[in-house]
Short mmCIF file of C-alpha atoms in Angstrom, two decimals:
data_model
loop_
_atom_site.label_atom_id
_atom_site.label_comp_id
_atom_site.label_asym_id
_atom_site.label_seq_id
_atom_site.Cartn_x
_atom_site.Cartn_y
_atom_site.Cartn_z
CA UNK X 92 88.07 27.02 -18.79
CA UNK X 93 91.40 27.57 -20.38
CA UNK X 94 94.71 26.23 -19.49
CA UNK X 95 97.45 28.67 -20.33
CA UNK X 96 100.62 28.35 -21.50
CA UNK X 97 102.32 31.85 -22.15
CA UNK X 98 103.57 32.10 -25.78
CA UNK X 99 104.19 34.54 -28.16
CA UNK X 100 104.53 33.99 -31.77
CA UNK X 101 107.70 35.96 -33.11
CA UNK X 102 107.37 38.67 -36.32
CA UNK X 103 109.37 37.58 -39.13
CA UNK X 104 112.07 40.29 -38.12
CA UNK X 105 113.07 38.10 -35.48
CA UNK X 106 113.09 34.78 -37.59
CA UNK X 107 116.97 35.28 -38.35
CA UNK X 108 117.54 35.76 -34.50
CA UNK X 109 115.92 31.95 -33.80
CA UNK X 110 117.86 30.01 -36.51
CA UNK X 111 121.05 31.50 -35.83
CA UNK X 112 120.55 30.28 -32.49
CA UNK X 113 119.05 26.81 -32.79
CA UNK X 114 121.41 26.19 -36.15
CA UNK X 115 119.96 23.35 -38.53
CA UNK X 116 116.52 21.63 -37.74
CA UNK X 117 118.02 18.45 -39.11
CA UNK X 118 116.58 16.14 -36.55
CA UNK X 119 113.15 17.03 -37.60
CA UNK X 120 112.58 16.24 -41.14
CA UNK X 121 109.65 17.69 -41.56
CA UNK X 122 111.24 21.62 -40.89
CA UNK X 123 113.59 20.32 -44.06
CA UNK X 124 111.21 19.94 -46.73
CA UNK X 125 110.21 23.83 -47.42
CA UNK X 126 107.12 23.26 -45.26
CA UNK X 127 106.03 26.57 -43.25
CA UNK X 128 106.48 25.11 -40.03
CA UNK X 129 106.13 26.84 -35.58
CA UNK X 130 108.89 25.84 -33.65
CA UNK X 131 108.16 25.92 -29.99
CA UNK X 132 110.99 25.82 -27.45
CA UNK X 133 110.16 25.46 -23.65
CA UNK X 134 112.60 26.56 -21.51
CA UNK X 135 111.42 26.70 -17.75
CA UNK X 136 108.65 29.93 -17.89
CA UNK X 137 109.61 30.73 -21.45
CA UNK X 138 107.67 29.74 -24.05
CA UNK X 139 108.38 31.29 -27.72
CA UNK X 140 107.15 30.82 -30.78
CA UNK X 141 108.14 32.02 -34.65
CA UNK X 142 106.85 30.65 -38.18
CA UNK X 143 109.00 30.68 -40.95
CA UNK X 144 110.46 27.95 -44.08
CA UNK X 145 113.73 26.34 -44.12
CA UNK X 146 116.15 26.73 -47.00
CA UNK X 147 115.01 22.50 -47.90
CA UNK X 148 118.79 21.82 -47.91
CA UNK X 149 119.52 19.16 -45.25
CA UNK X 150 122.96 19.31 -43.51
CA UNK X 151 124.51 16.38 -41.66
CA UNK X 152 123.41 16.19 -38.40
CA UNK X 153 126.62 16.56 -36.59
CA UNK X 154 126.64 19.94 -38.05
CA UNK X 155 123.58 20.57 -34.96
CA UNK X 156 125.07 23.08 -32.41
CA UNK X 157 125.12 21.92 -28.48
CA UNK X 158 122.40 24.11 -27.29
CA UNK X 159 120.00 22.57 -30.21
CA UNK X 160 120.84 19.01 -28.70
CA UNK X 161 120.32 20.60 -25.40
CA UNK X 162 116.72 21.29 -25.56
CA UNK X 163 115.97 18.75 -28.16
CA UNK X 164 113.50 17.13 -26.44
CA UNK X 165 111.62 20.63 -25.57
CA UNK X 166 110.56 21.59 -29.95
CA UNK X 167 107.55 20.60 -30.43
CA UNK X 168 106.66 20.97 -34.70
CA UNK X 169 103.38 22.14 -35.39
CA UNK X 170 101.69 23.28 -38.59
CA UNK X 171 101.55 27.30 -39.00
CA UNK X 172 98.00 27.50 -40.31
CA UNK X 173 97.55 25.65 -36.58
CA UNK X 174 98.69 28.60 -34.56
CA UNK X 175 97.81 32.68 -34.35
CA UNK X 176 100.17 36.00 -34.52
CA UNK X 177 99.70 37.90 -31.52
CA UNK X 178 101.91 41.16 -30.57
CA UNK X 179 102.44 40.50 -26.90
CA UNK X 180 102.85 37.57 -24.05
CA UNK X 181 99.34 38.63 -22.57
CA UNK X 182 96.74 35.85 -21.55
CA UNK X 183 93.92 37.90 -22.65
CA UNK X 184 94.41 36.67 -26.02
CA UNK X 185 93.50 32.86 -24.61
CA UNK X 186 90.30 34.63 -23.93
CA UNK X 187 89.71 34.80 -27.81
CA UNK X 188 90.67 31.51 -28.94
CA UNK X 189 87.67 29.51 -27.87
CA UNK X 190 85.04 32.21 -25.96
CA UNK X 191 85.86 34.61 -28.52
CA UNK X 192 85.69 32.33 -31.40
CA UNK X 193 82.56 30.35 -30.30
CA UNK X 194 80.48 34.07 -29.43
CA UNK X 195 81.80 35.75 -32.19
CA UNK X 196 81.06 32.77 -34.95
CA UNK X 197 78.25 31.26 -33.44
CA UNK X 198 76.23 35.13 -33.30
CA UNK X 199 77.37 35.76 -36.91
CA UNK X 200 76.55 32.42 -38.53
CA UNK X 201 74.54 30.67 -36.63
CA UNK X 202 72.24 32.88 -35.11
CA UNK X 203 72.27 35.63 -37.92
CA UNK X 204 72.01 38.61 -35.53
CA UNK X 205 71.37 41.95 -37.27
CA UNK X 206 70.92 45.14 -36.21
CA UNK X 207 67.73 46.33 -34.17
CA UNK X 208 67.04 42.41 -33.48
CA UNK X 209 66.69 41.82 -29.37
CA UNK X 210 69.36 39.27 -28.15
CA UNK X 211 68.96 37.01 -25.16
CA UNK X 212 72.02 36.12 -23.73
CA UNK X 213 72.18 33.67 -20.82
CA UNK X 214 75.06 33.47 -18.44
CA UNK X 215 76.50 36.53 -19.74
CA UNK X 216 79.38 37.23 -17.57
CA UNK X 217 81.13 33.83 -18.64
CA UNK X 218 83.49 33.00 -20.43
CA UNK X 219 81.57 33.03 -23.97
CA UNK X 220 79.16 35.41 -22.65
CA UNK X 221 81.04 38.38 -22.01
CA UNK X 222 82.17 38.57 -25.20
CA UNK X 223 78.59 37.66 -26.69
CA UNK X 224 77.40 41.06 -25.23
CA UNK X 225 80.19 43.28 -26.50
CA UNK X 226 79.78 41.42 -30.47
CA UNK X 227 75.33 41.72 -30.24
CA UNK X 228 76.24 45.03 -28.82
CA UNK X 229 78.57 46.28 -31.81
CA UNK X 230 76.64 44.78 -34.52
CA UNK X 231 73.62 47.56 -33.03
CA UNK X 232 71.36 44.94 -31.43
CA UNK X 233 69.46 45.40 -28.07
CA UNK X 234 70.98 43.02 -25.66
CA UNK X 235 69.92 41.25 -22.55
CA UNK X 236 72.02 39.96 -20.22
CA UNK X 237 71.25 37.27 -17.53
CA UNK X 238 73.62 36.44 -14.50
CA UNK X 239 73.01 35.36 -10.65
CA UNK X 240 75.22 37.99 -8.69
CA UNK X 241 74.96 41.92 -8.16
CA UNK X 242 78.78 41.82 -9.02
CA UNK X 243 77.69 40.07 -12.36
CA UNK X 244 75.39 42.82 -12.89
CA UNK X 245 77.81 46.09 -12.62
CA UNK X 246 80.04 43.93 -15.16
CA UNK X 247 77.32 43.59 -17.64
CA UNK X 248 75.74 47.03 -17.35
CA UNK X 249 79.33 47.95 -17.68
CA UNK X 250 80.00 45.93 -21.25
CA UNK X 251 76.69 47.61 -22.15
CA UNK X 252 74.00 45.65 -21.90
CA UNK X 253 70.25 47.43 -22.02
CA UNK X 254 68.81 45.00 -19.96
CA UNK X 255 70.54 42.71 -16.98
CA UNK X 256 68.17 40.13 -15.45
CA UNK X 257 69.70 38.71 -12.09
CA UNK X 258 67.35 35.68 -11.30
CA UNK X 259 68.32 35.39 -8.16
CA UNK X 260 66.48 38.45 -7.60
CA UNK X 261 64.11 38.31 -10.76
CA UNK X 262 61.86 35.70 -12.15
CA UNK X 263 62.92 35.13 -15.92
CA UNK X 264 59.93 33.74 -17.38
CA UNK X 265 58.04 37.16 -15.78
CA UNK X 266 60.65 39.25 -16.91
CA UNK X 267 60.59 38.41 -20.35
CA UNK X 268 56.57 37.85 -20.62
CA UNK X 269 55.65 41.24 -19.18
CA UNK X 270 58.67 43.50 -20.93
CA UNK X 271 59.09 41.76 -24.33
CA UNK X 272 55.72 40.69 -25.33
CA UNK X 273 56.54 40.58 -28.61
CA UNK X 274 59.33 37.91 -27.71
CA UNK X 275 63.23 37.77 -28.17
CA UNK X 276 64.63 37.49 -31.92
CA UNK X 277 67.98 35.66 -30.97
CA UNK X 278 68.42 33.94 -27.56
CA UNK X 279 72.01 32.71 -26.94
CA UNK X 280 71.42 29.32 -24.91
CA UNK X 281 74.07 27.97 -22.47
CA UNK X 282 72.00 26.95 -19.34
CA UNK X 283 69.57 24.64 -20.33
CA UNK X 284 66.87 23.03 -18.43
CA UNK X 285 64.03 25.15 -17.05
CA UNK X 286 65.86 28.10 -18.51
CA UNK X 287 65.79 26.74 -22.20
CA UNK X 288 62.32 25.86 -21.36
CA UNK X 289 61.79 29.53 -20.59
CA UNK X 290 63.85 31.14 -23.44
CA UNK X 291 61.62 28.72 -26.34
CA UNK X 292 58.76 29.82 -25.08
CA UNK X 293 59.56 33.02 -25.72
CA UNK X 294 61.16 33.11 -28.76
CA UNK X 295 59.69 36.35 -31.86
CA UNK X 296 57.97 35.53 -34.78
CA UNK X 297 61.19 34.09 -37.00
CA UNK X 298 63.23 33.91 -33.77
CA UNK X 299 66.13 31.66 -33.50
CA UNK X 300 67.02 29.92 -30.05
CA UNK X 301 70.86 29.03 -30.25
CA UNK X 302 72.29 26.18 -28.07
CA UNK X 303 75.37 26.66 -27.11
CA UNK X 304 75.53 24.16 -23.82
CA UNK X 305 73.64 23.01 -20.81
CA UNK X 306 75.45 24.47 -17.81
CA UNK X 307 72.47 23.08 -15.34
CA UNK X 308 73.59 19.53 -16.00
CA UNK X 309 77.35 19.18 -16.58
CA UNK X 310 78.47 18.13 -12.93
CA UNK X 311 75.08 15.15 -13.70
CA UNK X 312 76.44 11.75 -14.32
CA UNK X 313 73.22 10.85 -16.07
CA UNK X 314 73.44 13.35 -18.85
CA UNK X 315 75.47 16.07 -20.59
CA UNK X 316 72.43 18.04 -21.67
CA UNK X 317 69.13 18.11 -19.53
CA UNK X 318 66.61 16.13 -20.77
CA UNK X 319 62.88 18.04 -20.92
CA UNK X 320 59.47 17.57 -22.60
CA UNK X 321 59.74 19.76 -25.62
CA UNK X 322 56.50 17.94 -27.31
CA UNK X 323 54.88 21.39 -27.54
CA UNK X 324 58.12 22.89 -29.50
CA UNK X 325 57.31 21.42 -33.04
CA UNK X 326 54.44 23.28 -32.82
CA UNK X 327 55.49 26.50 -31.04
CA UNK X 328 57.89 26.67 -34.36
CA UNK X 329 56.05 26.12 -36.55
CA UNK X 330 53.46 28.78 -36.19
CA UNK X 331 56.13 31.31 -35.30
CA UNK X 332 58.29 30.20 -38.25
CA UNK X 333 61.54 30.00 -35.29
CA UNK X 334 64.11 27.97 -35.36
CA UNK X 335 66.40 26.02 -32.89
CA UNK X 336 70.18 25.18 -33.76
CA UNK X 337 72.95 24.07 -32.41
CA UNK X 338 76.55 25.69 -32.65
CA UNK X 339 79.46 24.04 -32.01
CA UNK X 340 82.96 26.53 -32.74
CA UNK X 341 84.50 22.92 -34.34
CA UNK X 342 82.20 23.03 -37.33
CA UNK X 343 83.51 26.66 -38.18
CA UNK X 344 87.23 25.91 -38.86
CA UNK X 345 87.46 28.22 -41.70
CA UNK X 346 86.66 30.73 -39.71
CA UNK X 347 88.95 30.90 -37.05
CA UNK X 348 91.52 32.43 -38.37
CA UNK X 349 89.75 35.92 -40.03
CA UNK X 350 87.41 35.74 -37.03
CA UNK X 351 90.50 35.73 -34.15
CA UNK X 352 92.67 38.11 -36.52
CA UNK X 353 89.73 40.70 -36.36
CA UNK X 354 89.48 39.98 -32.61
CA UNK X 355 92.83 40.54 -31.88
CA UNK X 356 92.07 43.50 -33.66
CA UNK X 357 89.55 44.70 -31.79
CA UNK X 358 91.12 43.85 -28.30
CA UNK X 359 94.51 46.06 -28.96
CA UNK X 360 92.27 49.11 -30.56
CA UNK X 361 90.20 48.76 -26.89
CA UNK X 362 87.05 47.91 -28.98
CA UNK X 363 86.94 44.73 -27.20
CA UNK X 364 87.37 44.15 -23.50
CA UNK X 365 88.04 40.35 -22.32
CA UNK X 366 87.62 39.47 -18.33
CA UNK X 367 90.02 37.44 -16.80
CA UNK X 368 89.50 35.46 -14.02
CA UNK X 369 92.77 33.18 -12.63
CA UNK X 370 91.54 32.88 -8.80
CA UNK X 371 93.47 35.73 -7.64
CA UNK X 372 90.31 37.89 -6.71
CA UNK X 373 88.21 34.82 -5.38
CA UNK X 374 90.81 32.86 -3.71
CA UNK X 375 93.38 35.32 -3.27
CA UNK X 376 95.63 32.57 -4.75
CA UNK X 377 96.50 31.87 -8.88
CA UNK X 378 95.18 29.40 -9.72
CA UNK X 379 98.41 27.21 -10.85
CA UNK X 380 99.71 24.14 -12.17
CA UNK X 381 97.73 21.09 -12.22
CA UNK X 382 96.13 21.87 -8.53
CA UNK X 383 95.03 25.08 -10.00
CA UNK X 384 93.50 23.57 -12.63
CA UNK X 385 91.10 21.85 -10.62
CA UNK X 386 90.66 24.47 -8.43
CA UNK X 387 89.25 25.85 -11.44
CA UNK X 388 86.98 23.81 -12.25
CA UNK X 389 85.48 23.93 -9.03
CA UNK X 390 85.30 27.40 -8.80
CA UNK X 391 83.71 27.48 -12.53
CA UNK X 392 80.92 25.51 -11.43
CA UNK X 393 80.42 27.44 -8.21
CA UNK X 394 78.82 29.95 -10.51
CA UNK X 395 80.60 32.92 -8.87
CA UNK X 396 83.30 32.94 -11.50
CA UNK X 397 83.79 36.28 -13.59
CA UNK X 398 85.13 35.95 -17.48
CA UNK X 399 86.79 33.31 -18.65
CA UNK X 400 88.32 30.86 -15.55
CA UNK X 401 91.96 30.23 -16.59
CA UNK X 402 94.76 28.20 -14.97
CA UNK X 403 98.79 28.71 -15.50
CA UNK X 404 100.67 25.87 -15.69
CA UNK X 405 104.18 26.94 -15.17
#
């Protein structure tokens, strides 16, 4: 689930624009040292954002102009290599910052996808999934989709997926045994449990299971991942020469940056669609401020939420 608050990061054409109206950045020392700095100014719903360097000469402070003092408390410094470019106020970008990132990476370099190869995707309408089926889709790979609703379904068949297995109406483990006999090359993990179970057993000759979570367990107080018998796995991968990894978007940091430019990218050419889902179509309410965050929550793990589950703030 994200948490969104609205910004947009200036283009340098507008740079001029902010320091003629902020003045000197004396009071923060770190803006005066020729250090390519964001300054973010909150003022009620407005949120902006611009990178750019300061001259390194440091004026007196008294030479600060009233509406800099004013909202002093409201800049915030923060590295530029720490934040994005985007070319509108639009939420839909939120959706690429952590779903995109973590599908996008984790199919590329952790799961090696290539073209022709089947891919397993479970809980494909989320958040991360969604996006996993449009990225296994352009990259020319057969793609599976799983999901619990009929609504689910239309959106999947609609991002293109070849196969959608609802198993609230289908049993998985059938599914997959009597279609792909041959197994599934990359399966994109997020449930865990009986499904992982399910998905391992499987898995293609060279096949690699990705875990990306354990959905099944996260509202448990005993565990964040559901524990299982796996003492048959070694085994099972070893004569089909698989593999299982884990993928977590923090150990990719070098990649976020080419990896959301190309998204962004993607999303304005229409290349890339990203589902919302803010409680407006469930609820009939936003979901909004700190009661809409857990609101949520909730309705994420009601499993009848759509995209990625976002909350505004203000």
């Amino acid at each position: 689930m994200a948490v969104i608050r609205i910004a947009a990061i200036l283009k340098p054409s507008k740079m001029a624009d902010i320091w003629r109206l902020f003045g000197w950045l004396a009071p923060f020392p770190s803006l005066a040292r020729n250090r390519t700095m964001v300054l973010s100014l909150t003022n009620m719903a407005t949120n902006f954002m611009c990178a750019s360097r300061t001259s390194g000469r440091v004026p007196h402070r008294a030479t600060l102009t009233p509406l800099l003092l004013k909202y002093k408390r409201k800049l915030t410094c923060i590295p530029v290599d720490e934040v994005y470019l985007i070319p509108e106020l639009n939420p839909e970008y939120i959706v690429l910052l952590v779903s995109g990132a973590t599908a996008s990476i984790g199919l590329d370099k952790s799961a090696r996808i290539t073209a022709g190869e089947k891919v397993l995707i479970t809980a494909a309408a989320g958040g991360a999934g969604h996006i996993a089926v449009q990225w296994a889709k352009a990259a020319g790979c057969y793609v599976i989709g799983t999901c619990s609703t009929e609504e689910k379904e239309k959106v999947l068949k609609e991002l293109g997926c070849d196969r959608v297995i609802n198993y609230k109406k289908e049993d998985l483990a059938e599914v997959l045994r009597k279609e792909y006999q041959s197994g599934i090359d990359v399966i994109w993990e997020t449930i865990g449990g009986q499904v992982f179970e399910t998905c391992i057993k499987n898995i293609a000759n060279r096949g690699r299971i990705v875990i990306v979570g354990g959905i099944s367990s996260y509202k448990s107080e005993d565990s964040f991942m559901p524990k299982l018998d796996l003492s048959f796995l070694p085994e099972l991968l070893l004569f089909k020469s698989a593999a299982v990894l884990g993928f977590r978007r923090a150990a990719y940091r070098e990649c976020f940056a080419s990896y959301f430019k190309f998204l962004s990218e993607s999303l304005q050419k229409g290349d890339l669609k990203t589902i919302i889902d803010n409680g407006e179509k469930p609820a009939g309410n936003e979901f909004f401020g700190m009661e809409g965050i857990i609101k949520g929550v909730e309705h994420l793990h009601t499993g009848k939420s759509i995209g990625k589950v976002i909350a505004r703030l203000y």
